[in-house]
mmCIF file of C-alpha atoms in Angstrom:
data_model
loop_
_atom_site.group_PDB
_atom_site.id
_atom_site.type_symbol
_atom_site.label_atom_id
_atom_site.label_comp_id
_atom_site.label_asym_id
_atom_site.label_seq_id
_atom_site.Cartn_x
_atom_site.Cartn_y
_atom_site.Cartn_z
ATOM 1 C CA UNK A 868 11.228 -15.280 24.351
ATOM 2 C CA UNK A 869 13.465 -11.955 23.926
ATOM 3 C CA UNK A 870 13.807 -9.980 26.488
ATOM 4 C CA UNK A 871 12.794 -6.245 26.116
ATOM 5 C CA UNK A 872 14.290 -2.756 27.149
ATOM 6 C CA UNK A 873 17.805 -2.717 28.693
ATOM 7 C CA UNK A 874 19.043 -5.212 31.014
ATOM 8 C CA UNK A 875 18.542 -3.218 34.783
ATOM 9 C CA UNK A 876 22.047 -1.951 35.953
ATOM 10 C CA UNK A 877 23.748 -3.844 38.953
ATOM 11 C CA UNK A 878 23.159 -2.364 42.362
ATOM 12 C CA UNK A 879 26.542 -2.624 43.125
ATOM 13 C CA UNK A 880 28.164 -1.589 39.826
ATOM 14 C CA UNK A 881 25.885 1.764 40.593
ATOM 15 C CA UNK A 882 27.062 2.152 43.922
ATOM 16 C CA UNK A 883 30.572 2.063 43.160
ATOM 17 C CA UNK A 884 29.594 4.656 40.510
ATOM 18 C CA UNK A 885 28.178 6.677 43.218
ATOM 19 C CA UNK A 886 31.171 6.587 45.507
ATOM 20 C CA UNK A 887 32.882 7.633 42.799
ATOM 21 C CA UNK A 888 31.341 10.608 42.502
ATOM 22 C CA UNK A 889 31.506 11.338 45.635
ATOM 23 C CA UNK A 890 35.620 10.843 46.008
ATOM 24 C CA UNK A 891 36.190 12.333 42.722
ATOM 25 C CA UNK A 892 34.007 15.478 43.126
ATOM 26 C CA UNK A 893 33.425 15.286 39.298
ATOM 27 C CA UNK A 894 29.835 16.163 37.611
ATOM 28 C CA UNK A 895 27.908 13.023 36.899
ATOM 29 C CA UNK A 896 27.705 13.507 33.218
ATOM 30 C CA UNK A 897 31.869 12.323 33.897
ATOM 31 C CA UNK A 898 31.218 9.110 35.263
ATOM 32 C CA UNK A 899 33.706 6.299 33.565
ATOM 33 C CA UNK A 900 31.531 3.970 31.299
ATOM 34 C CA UNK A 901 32.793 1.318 33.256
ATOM 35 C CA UNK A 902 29.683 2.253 35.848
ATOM 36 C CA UNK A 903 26.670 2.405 33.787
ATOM 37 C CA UNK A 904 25.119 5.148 32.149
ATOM 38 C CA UNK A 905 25.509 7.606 34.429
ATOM 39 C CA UNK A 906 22.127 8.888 34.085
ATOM 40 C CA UNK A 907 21.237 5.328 36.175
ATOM 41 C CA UNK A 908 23.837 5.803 38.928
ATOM 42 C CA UNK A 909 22.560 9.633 39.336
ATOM 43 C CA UNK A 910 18.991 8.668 39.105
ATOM 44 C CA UNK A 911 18.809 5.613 41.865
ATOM 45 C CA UNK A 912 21.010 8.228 44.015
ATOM 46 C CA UNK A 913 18.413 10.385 44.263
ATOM 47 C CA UNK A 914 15.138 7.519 44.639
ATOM 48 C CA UNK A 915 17.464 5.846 47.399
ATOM 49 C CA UNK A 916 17.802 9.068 49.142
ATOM 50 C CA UNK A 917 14.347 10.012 48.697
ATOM 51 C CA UNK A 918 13.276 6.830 50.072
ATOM 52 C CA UNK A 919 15.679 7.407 52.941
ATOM 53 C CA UNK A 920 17.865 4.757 52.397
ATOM 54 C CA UNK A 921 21.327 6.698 53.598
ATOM 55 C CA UNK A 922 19.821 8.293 56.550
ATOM 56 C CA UNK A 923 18.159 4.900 57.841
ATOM 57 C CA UNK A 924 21.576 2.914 57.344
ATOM 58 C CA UNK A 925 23.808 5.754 59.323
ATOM 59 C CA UNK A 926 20.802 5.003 62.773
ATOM 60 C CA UNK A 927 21.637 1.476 61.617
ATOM 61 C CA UNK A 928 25.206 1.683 61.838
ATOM 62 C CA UNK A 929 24.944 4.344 64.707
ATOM 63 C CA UNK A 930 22.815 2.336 66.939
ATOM 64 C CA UNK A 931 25.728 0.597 68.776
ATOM 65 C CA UNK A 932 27.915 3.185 68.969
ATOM 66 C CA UNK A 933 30.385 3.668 71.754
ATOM 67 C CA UNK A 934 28.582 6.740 73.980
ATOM 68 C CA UNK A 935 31.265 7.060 76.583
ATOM 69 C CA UNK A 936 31.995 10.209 75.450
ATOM 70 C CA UNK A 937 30.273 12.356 72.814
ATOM 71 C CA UNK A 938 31.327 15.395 70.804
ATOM 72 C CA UNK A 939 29.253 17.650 69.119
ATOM 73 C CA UNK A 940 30.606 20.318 66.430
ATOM 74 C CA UNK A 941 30.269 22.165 62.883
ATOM 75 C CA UNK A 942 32.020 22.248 59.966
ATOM 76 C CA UNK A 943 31.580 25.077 57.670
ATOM 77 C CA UNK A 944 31.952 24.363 53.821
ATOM 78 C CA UNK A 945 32.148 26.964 50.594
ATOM 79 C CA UNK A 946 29.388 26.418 48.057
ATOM 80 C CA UNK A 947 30.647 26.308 44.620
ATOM 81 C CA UNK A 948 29.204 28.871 41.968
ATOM 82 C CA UNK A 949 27.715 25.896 39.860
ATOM 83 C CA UNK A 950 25.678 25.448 42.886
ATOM 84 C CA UNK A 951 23.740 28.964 43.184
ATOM 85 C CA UNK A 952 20.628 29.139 44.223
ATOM 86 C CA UNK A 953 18.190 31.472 43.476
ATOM 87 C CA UNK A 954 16.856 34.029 45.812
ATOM 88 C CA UNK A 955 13.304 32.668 46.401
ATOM 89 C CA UNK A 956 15.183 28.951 47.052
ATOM 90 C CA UNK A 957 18.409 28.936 49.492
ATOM 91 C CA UNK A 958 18.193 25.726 49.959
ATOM 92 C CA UNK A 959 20.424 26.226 53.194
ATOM 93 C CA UNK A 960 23.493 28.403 52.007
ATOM 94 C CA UNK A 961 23.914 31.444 53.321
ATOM 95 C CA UNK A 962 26.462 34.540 53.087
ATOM 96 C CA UNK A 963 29.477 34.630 55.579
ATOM 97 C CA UNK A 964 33.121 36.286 54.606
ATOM 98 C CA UNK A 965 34.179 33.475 52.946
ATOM 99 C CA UNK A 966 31.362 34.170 50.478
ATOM 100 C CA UNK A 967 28.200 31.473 49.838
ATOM 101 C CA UNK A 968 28.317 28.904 52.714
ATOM 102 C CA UNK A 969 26.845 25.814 54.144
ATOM 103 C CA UNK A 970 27.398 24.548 57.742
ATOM 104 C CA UNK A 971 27.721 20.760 58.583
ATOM 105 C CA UNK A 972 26.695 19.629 62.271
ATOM 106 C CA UNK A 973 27.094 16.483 63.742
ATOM 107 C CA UNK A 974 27.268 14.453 66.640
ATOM 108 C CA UNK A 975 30.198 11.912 67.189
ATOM 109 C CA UNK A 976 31.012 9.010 69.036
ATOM 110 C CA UNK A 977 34.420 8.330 71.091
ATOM 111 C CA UNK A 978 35.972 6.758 67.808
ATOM 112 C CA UNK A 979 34.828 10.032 65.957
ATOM 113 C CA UNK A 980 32.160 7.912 63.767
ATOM 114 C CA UNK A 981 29.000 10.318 63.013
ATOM 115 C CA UNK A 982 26.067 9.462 65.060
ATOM 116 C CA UNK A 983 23.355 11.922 64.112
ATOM 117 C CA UNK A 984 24.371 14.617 61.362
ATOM 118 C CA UNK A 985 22.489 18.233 60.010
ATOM 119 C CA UNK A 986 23.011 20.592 57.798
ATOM 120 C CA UNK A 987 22.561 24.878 57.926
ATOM 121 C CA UNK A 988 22.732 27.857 56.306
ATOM 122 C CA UNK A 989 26.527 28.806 56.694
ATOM 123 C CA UNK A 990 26.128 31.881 58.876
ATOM 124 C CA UNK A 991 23.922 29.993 61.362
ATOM 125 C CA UNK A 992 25.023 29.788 64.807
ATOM 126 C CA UNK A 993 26.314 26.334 66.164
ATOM 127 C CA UNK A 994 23.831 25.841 68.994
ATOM 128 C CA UNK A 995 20.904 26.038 65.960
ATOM 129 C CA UNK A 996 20.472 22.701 65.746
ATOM 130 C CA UNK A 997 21.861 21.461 68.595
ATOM 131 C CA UNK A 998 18.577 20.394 70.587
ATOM 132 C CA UNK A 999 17.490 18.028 67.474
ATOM 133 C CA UNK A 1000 21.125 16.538 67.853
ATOM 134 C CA UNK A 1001 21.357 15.955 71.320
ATOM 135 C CA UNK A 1002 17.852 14.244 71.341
ATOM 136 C CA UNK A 1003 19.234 10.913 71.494
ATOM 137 C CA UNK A 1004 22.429 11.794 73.342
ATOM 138 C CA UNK A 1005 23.424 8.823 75.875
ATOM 139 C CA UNK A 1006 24.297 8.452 79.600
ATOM 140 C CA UNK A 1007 28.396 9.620 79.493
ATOM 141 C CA UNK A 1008 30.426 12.673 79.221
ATOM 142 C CA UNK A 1009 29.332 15.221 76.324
ATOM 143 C CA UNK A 1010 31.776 17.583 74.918
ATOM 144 C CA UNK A 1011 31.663 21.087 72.969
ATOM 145 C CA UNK A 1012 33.799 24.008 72.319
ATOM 146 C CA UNK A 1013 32.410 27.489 74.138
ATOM 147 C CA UNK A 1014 30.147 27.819 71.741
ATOM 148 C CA UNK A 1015 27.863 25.694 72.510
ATOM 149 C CA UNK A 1016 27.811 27.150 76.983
ATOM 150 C CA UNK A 1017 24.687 27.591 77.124
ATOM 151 C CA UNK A 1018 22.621 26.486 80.666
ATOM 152 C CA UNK A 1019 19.651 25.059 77.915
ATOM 153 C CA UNK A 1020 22.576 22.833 76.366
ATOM 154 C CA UNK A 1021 23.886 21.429 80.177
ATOM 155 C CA UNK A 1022 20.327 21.132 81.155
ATOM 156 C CA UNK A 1023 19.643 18.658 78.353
ATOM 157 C CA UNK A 1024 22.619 16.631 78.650
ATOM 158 C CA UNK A 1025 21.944 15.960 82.329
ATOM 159 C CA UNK A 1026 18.332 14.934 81.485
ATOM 160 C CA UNK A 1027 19.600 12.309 79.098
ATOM 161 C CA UNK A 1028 22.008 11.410 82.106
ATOM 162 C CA UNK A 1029 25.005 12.952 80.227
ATOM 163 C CA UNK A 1030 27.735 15.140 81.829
ATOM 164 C CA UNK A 1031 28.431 18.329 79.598
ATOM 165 C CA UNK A 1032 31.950 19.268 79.513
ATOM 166 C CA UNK A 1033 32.176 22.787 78.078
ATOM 167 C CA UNK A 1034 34.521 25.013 78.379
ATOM 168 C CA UNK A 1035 32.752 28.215 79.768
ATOM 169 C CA UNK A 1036 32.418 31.608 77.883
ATOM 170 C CA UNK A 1037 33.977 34.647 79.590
ATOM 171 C CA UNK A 1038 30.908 36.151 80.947
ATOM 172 C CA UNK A 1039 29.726 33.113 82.652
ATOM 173 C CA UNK A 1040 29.242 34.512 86.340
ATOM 174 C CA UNK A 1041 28.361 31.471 87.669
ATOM 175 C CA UNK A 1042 31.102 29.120 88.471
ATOM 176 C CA UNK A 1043 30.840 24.742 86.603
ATOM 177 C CA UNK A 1044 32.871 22.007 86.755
ATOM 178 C CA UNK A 1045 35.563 21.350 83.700
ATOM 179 C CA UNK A 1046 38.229 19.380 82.682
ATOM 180 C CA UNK A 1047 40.363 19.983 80.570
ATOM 181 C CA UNK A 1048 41.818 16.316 80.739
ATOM 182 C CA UNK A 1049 38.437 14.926 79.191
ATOM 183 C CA UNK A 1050 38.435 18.419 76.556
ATOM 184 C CA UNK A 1051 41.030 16.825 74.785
ATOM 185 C CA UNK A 1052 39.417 14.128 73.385
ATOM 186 C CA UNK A 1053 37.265 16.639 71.944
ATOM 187 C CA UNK A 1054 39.400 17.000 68.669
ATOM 188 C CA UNK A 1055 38.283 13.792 67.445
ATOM 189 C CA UNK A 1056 35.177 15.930 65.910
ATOM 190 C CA UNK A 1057 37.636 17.885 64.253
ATOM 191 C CA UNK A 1058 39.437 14.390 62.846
ATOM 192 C CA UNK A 1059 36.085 13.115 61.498
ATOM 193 C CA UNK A 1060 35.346 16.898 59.387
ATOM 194 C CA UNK A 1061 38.721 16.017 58.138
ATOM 195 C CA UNK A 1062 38.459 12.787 56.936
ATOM 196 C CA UNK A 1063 34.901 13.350 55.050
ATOM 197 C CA UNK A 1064 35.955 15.924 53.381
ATOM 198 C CA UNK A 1065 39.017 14.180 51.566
ATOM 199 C CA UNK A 1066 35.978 13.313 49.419
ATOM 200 C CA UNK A 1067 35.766 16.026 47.308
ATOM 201 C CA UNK A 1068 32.120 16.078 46.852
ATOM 202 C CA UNK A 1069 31.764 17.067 50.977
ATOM 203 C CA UNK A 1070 34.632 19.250 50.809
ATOM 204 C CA UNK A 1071 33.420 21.748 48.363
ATOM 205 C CA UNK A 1072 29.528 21.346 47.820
ATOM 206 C CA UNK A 1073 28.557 21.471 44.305
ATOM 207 C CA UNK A 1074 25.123 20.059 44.878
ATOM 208 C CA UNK A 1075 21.973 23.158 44.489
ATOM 209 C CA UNK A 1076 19.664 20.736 46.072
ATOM 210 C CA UNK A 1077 20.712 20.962 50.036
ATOM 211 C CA UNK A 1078 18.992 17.136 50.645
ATOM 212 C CA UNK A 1079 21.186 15.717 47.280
ATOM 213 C CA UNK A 1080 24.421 17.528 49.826
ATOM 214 C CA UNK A 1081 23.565 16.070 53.009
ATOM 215 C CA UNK A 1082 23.240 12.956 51.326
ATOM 216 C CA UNK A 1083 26.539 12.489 50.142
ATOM 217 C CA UNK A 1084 27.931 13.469 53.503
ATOM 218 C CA UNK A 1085 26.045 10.492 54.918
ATOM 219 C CA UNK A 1086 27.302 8.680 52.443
ATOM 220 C CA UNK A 1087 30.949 9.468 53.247
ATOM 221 C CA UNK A 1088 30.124 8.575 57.162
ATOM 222 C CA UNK A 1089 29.099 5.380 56.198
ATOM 223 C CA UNK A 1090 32.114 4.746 54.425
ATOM 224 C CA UNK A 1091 34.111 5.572 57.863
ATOM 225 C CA UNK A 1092 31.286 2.990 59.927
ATOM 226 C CA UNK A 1093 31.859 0.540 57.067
ATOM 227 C CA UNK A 1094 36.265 0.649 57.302
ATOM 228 C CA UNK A 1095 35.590 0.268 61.007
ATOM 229 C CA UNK A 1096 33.396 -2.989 60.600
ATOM 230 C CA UNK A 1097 36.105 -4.571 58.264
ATOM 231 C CA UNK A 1098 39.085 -3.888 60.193
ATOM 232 C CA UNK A 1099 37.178 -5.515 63.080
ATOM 233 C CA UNK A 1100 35.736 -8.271 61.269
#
């Protein structure tokens, strides 16, 4: 008997497709033939990350991960004018002087692979979402920039059995413990912003919806989890 309708698109050859887009930066409606209509590769983007499928395999990926130190930082990224959003539906951009923004958080590990990540308005303030991020936070050192010295911020660390090693604001009166030694380490944050956004898709976000964005910067930290497993394998 003859099949009917069109044969279902590969999994894989769509995923490829997908990572393509993301690298590339391009609109979807410019997706080489060679990947399927790319209707079907933007389509089972958005079901899979509706059904949660990026977020669950970053916890996957980040259950392991090496907590002897952890960094915590944001990353603030221009939102391209195909992206605007109208006034009644931000969708988490906001105004800053660079013009329309959005703010990446996250939370890395000592290799600087993501462990939990967020997403902002552009002109929020750092420490915004730092209580969801430092939920899970692990017994070790935890380090931030003086942005984040705040006593809520030490007090939470040391309930999750974590030392927080922040460099103190100016008007702190009362005297902590730092090192600068351990601070140094801290710049691995900074290394991990870099290396998502050589995809252009996290570098400049063209995306209106702000859950289609956050996506595709999970998807970029699981390619960095995923290089990791292979050069270790």
């Amino acid at each position: 008997m003859k099949p009917r309708g069109v044969p279902r698109v590969n999994d894989r050859r769509v995923l490829n497709g997908i990572f393509w887009v993301l690298r590339s930066g391009a609109p979807w409606r410019d997706l080489p033939e060679a990947f399927g209509p790319y209707t079907t590769c933007y389509n089972r983007f958005i079901r899979w990350r509706r059904a949660g499928v990026w977020g669950r395999i970053i916890d996957a990926l980040a259950s392991a991960h090496d907590a002897t130190v952890q960094m915590i930082d944001t990353s603030i990224v221009r939102v391209h004018q195909m992206a605007c959003i109208t006034k009644n539906k931000r969708q988490l951009t906001g105004r800053s002087r660079g013009g329309l923004t959005s703010k990446i958080h996250a939370v890395v590990d000592s290799n600087g692979l993501p462990v939990r990540l967020a997403l902002s308005p552009g002109e929020a303030h750092d420490v915004r979402l730092a209580g969801r991020l430092l939920s899970r936070l692990k017994s070790g050192s935890m380090l931030a920039d003086r942005g984040y010295d705040a006593d809520w911020i030490r007090e939470l660390a040391m309930k999750k059995g974590a030392w927080a090693n922040i460099p103190p604001k100016s008007n702190r009166s009362d005297p902590i413990c730092f090192s600068p030694y351990l601070y140094r380490a801290r710049n691995r944050v900074e290394r991990f912003f870099n290396r998502i956004k050589q995809c252009r898709r996290v570098a400049t976000r063209y995306d209106r919806l702000a859950a289609n964005y956050l996506a595709f910067v999970q998807l970029a930290s699981i390619r960095l989890w995923l290089r990791l497993n292979e050069s270790a394998s």
